[in-house]
Amino acid sequence: MRKKIIAGNWKMNKTVAEAVELSNEIKRELADCNSVDVVLCPPFTAVKSVSDVVSETLINVGAQNMSSEENGAYTGEISHSMLKELFVRYVILGHSERREYYKETDFWINKKVKKALEKNLRPILCVGEKLEDRESGNTEQVVEVQVREGLKDVPAEAYTDLVIAYEPVWAIGTGKTATSEQAQEVHAFIRSIVKDMVGEDAANAVRIQYGGSMKPDNAVELLAQPDIDGGLIGGAALDATSFAAIVKAAM
Ligand code: PGA
């Protein structure tokens, strides 16, 4: 049985003061939650403060990106050791906004995934098609390339620490959610690719989250699908009540 995982991707929202307030509200609701893995991914500037707030709880902290390099002359980048020092456990990699606005490619995303795993950070690898891909019938082809390239050379035993987030780009922040059938279909497809790449045990172990306008009112149905193991939540993660309601839907 795969444990469900609900992660809040706060994106470029929340000053330190606001992040402390939000994480305290979430802590009041979810401090002892052990049936679902809960992850908060604040912007870098608030990671330390959020880590401090949740330090004595079961809530995990994640980052929204990470450098593939160790250290050195990489202006504006953040390394694995900087994150681990702040008790970060998870790191979102290859989010569609990073692919789209910062031109991140599968090659670099794969380097980051491998670096994170090597350093005991759990990657949340985001994949997903754009609206034009779906409309032209290319969803599977696009997702397959992102999965195969993003996870290239990742050994089978690493898949228990790895999370894949299927986020159809047309559903992110738009209020349009994939139907639970549409999402389940792609999740099952992703699991079949993993099986083909590294075998059945890894395919059964890897957790695949859905992301894209997941809200309390659609979470129950999405999370009831056999291959949907959690959610990567953007907008609804900025409100403690909504986020907690989604976590409760996963229990
Ligand atoms: P959304 O964002 O929930 O606001 O659609 C999800 C994401 O981008 O991770």
Short mmCIF file of C-alpha atoms and ligand atoms in Angstrom, two decimals:
data_model
loop_
_atom_site.label_atom_id
_atom_site.label_comp_id
_atom_site.label_asym_id
_atom_site.label_seq_id
_atom_site.Cartn_x
_atom_site.Cartn_y
_atom_site.Cartn_z
CA MET A 1 0.00 0.00 0.00
CA ARG A 2 1.51 3.35 -1.02
CA LYS A 3 1.23 6.09 1.58
CA LYS A 4 -0.50 9.16 0.16
CA ILE A 5 1.51 12.36 -0.08
CA ILE A 6 0.05 15.86 -0.21
CA ALA A 7 2.50 18.68 -0.93
CA GLY A 8 1.78 22.40 -0.94
CA ASN A 9 3.69 24.33 -3.59
CA TRP A 10 3.54 27.91 -2.39
CA LYS A 11 5.34 29.17 -5.52
CA MET A 12 6.45 32.85 -5.30
CA ASN A 13 4.03 33.65 -2.49
CA LYS A 14 4.45 34.49 1.21
CA THR A 15 6.98 36.70 2.93
CA VAL A 16 8.67 35.18 5.96
CA ALA A 17 6.06 36.67 8.30
CA GLU A 18 3.20 35.36 6.14
CA ALA A 19 4.84 31.94 5.80
CA VAL A 20 5.19 31.64 9.57
CA GLU A 21 1.52 32.49 9.96
CA LEU A 22 0.39 29.99 7.32
CA SER A 23 2.61 27.19 8.59
CA ASN A 24 1.39 27.77 12.15
CA GLU A 25 -2.22 27.50 10.96
CA ILE A 26 -1.41 24.29 9.08
CA LYS A 27 0.45 22.94 12.11
CA ARG A 28 -2.64 23.46 14.28
CA GLU A 29 -4.62 21.25 11.90
CA LEU A 30 -2.05 18.65 10.86
CA ALA A 31 0.81 18.42 13.36
CA ASP A 32 0.09 14.77 14.24
CA CYS A 33 -0.95 13.55 10.81
CA ASN A 34 0.80 10.23 10.24
CA SER A 35 -1.49 8.48 7.78
CA VAL A 36 -0.54 10.91 4.99
CA ASP A 37 2.85 12.48 4.23
CA VAL A 38 2.40 16.26 4.40
CA VAL A 39 4.98 18.52 2.75
CA LEU A 40 5.14 22.32 2.73
CA CYS A 41 7.23 23.92 -0.03
CA PRO A 42 7.68 27.62 0.74
CA PRO A 43 9.91 29.97 -1.26
CA PHE A 44 13.62 29.68 -0.36
CA THR A 45 13.58 32.79 1.83
CA ALA A 46 10.98 31.23 4.15
CA VAL A 47 12.34 27.67 4.28
CA LYS A 48 14.20 28.14 7.56
CA SER A 49 11.27 29.81 9.30
CA VAL A 50 8.81 27.15 8.16
CA SER A 51 11.25 24.40 9.21
CA ASP A 52 11.41 25.96 12.67
CA VAL A 53 7.61 26.11 12.93
CA VAL A 54 7.10 22.45 12.01
CA SER A 55 10.24 21.04 13.65
CA GLU A 56 8.47 19.06 16.38
CA THR A 57 5.72 17.77 14.10
CA LEU A 58 5.29 15.14 11.41
CA ILE A 59 5.02 17.83 8.74
CA ASN A 60 7.87 17.84 6.19
CA VAL A 61 9.49 20.74 4.42
CA GLY A 62 10.30 20.79 0.72
CA ALA A 63 11.99 23.22 -1.66
CA GLN A 64 10.71 24.32 -5.05
CA ASN A 65 13.98 23.84 -6.93
CA MET A 66 17.62 22.91 -6.40
CA SER A 67 20.88 23.22 -8.29
CA SER A 68 22.36 20.13 -9.91
CA GLU A 69 25.82 21.35 -8.85
CA GLU A 70 27.68 21.02 -5.57
CA ASN A 71 28.73 24.64 -4.96
CA GLY A 72 30.68 27.40 -6.67
CA ALA A 73 30.08 30.13 -9.19
CA TYR A 74 26.37 29.62 -9.94
CA THR A 75 24.78 32.98 -9.20
CA GLY A 76 21.26 32.73 -7.85
CA GLU A 77 21.33 28.97 -7.28
CA ILE A 78 20.74 26.94 -4.10
CA SER A 79 22.54 23.64 -3.38
CA HIS A 80 21.45 20.40 -1.75
CA SER A 81 23.63 21.01 1.32
CA MET A 82 22.04 24.44 1.87
CA LEU A 83 18.62 22.79 1.83
CA LYS A 84 19.55 19.85 4.00
CA GLU A 85 20.98 22.17 6.62
CA LEU A 86 17.44 23.58 6.94
CA PHE A 87 15.89 20.10 7.31
CA VAL A 88 14.44 20.01 3.83
CA ARG A 89 13.39 16.45 2.87
CA TYR A 90 11.72 16.92 -0.54
CA VAL A 91 12.44 19.01 -3.59
CA ILE A 92 10.12 19.83 -6.47
CA LEU A 93 12.02 19.49 -9.77
CA GLY A 94 11.01 20.25 -13.33
CA HIS A 95 7.82 22.12 -12.50
CA SER A 96 6.12 23.27 -15.70
CA GLU A 97 6.63 26.91 -14.72
CA ARG A 98 10.38 26.28 -14.57
CA ARG A 99 10.29 24.42 -17.88
CA GLU A 100 8.26 27.20 -19.49
CA TYR A 101 9.71 30.45 -18.05
CA TYR A 102 13.27 29.37 -17.24
CA LYS A 103 13.73 26.93 -20.10
CA GLU A 104 14.69 23.98 -17.91
CA THR A 105 15.25 20.94 -20.05
CA ASP A 106 14.88 17.24 -19.31
CA PHE A 107 18.68 16.92 -19.34
CA TRP A 108 19.15 19.37 -16.46
CA ILE A 109 16.10 18.14 -14.60
CA ASN A 110 17.56 14.62 -14.74
CA LYS A 111 20.87 15.90 -13.31
CA LYS A 112 18.96 17.52 -10.45
CA VAL A 113 16.90 14.36 -9.78
CA LYS A 114 20.06 12.25 -9.58
CA LYS A 115 21.84 14.78 -7.37
CA ALA A 116 18.86 14.97 -5.00
CA LEU A 117 18.68 11.17 -4.69
CA GLU A 118 22.43 10.87 -4.21
CA LYS A 119 22.16 13.34 -1.29
CA ASN A 120 19.10 11.75 0.32
CA LEU A 121 16.62 14.38 -0.74
CA ARG A 122 13.36 13.11 -2.21
CA PRO A 123 12.64 14.56 -5.64
CA ILE A 124 9.11 15.40 -6.74
CA LEU A 125 9.57 15.22 -10.51
CA CYS A 126 6.83 17.15 -12.34
CA VAL A 127 5.64 16.07 -15.77
CA GLY A 128 2.63 17.02 -17.83
CA GLU A 129 1.34 18.01 -21.23
CA LYS A 130 0.28 21.42 -22.49
CA LEU A 131 -3.19 22.05 -23.85
CA GLU A 132 -1.99 21.83 -27.46
CA ASP A 133 -0.38 18.45 -26.76
CA ARG A 134 -3.65 17.11 -25.35
CA GLU A 135 -5.71 18.53 -28.20
CA SER A 136 -3.42 17.03 -30.80
CA GLY A 137 -3.49 13.63 -29.10
CA ASN A 138 0.13 13.79 -27.94
CA THR A 139 -0.35 13.58 -24.18
CA GLU A 140 1.22 10.15 -23.78
CA GLN A 141 4.12 10.90 -26.08
CA VAL A 142 5.02 14.13 -24.23
CA VAL A 143 4.67 12.60 -20.77
CA GLU A 144 6.65 9.52 -21.77
CA VAL A 145 9.63 11.58 -22.92
CA GLN A 146 9.58 13.65 -19.70
CA VAL A 147 9.44 10.50 -17.54
CA ARG A 148 12.11 8.58 -19.47
CA GLU A 149 14.49 11.53 -19.73
CA GLY A 150 13.83 12.90 -16.25
CA LEU A 151 14.45 9.50 -14.64
CA LYS A 152 17.24 8.33 -16.93
CA ASP A 153 19.83 6.23 -15.06
CA VAL A 154 17.86 6.30 -11.79
CA PRO A 155 18.21 2.81 -10.26
CA ALA A 156 15.14 0.75 -9.38
CA GLU A 157 15.76 0.90 -5.62
CA ALA A 158 15.56 4.71 -5.66
CA TYR A 159 11.90 4.71 -6.70
CA THR A 160 10.65 4.33 -3.12
CA ASP A 161 12.14 7.77 -2.40
CA LEU A 162 10.95 9.31 -5.58
CA VAL A 163 7.65 11.06 -6.24
CA ILE A 164 6.32 11.85 -9.70
CA ALA A 165 3.75 14.64 -10.02
CA TYR A 166 1.50 14.46 -13.07
CA GLU A 167 0.43 18.04 -13.70
CA PRO A 168 -1.39 18.74 -16.94
CA VAL A 169 -0.21 22.28 -17.70
CA TRP A 170 -3.68 23.34 -18.85
CA ALA A 171 -5.04 22.52 -15.38
CA ILE A 172 -2.48 24.49 -13.35
CA GLY A 173 -3.94 27.59 -11.77
CA THR A 174 -6.77 27.66 -14.29
CA GLY A 175 -9.54 26.13 -12.20
CA LYS A 176 -9.80 23.39 -14.89
CA THR A 177 -9.09 20.03 -13.31
CA ALA A 178 -8.49 16.88 -15.28
CA THR A 179 -11.41 14.56 -14.64
CA SER A 180 -10.54 11.71 -12.35
CA GLU A 181 -10.72 9.36 -15.36
CA GLN A 182 -8.37 11.53 -17.44
CA ALA A 183 -5.92 11.73 -14.54
CA GLN A 184 -6.11 8.03 -13.68
CA GLU A 185 -5.46 7.13 -17.32
CA VAL A 186 -2.20 9.12 -17.41
CA HIS A 187 -1.14 7.95 -13.94
CA ALA A 188 -1.56 4.32 -14.98
CA PHE A 189 0.37 5.10 -18.15
CA ILE A 190 3.24 6.66 -16.15
CA ARG A 191 3.33 3.60 -13.90
CA SER A 192 3.54 1.36 -16.98
CA ILE A 193 6.52 3.36 -18.27
CA VAL A 194 8.27 2.99 -14.91
CA LYS A 195 7.59 -0.75 -15.06
CA ASP A 196 9.12 -0.89 -18.50
CA MET A 197 12.15 1.12 -17.36
CA VAL A 198 12.99 -0.52 -14.04
CA GLY A 199 10.53 -3.30 -13.28
CA GLU A 200 7.33 -4.06 -11.44
CA ASP A 201 8.50 -3.57 -7.84
CA ALA A 202 9.66 -0.02 -8.51
CA ALA A 203 6.49 0.71 -10.49
CA ASN A 204 4.36 -0.46 -7.58
CA ALA A 205 6.43 1.53 -5.08
CA VAL A 206 6.67 4.90 -6.80
CA ARG A 207 4.14 7.47 -5.69
CA ILE A 208 2.43 9.51 -8.38
CA GLN A 209 0.72 12.73 -7.34
CA TYR A 210 -1.85 14.64 -9.34
CA GLY A 211 -1.50 18.42 -9.60
CA GLY A 212 -3.59 21.07 -11.31
CA SER A 213 -6.43 22.91 -9.55
CA MET A 214 -6.84 20.23 -6.90
CA LYS A 215 -9.25 21.59 -4.30
CA PRO A 216 -11.16 20.17 -1.32
CA ASP A 217 -14.22 19.54 -3.49
CA ASN A 218 -12.48 17.47 -6.18
CA ALA A 219 -9.78 15.87 -4.03
CA VAL A 220 -11.85 12.95 -2.75
CA GLU A 221 -12.69 11.70 -6.23
CA LEU A 222 -9.19 12.18 -7.61
CA LEU A 223 -7.55 10.52 -4.61
CA ALA A 224 -9.90 7.55 -4.88
CA GLN A 225 -8.31 6.53 -8.19
CA PRO A 226 -6.05 3.48 -7.87
CA ASP A 227 -2.95 5.13 -9.34
CA ILE A 228 -3.32 8.59 -7.76
CA ASP A 229 -1.18 8.63 -4.63
CA GLY A 230 -1.55 12.22 -3.56
CA GLY A 231 -1.58 15.80 -4.74
CA LEU A 232 0.73 18.69 -5.51
CA ILE A 233 -1.34 21.68 -4.52
CA GLY A 234 -0.74 25.27 -5.65
CA GLY A 235 -3.50 27.81 -5.06
CA ALA A 236 -5.39 25.80 -2.44
CA ALA A 237 -2.18 25.30 -0.43
CA LEU A 238 -2.11 29.03 0.40
CA ASP A 239 -5.16 28.62 2.61
CA ALA A 240 -4.70 26.44 5.70
CA THR A 241 -8.32 25.29 5.85
CA SER A 242 -8.38 24.23 2.19
CA PHE A 243 -5.00 22.53 2.40
CA ALA A 244 -5.96 20.66 5.55
CA ALA A 245 -9.23 19.58 3.93
CA ILE A 246 -7.30 18.08 1.00
CA VAL A 247 -4.98 16.23 3.39
CA LYS A 248 -8.02 14.89 5.24
CA ALA A 249 -9.47 13.72 1.93
CA ALA A 250 -6.33 11.62 1.52
CA MET A 251 -6.63 9.94 4.91
P1 PGA B 1 -2.62 24.76 -8.77
O1 PGA B 1 -1.04 24.52 -8.95
O2 PGA B 1 -3.09 23.85 -7.68
O3 PGA B 1 -2.74 26.22 -8.42
O4 PGA B 1 -3.26 24.45 -10.09
C1 PGA B 1 -0.48 23.24 -8.87
C2 PGA B 1 1.01 23.31 -9.16
O5 PGA B 1 1.42 24.05 -10.04
O6 PGA B 1 1.82 22.61 -8.52
#
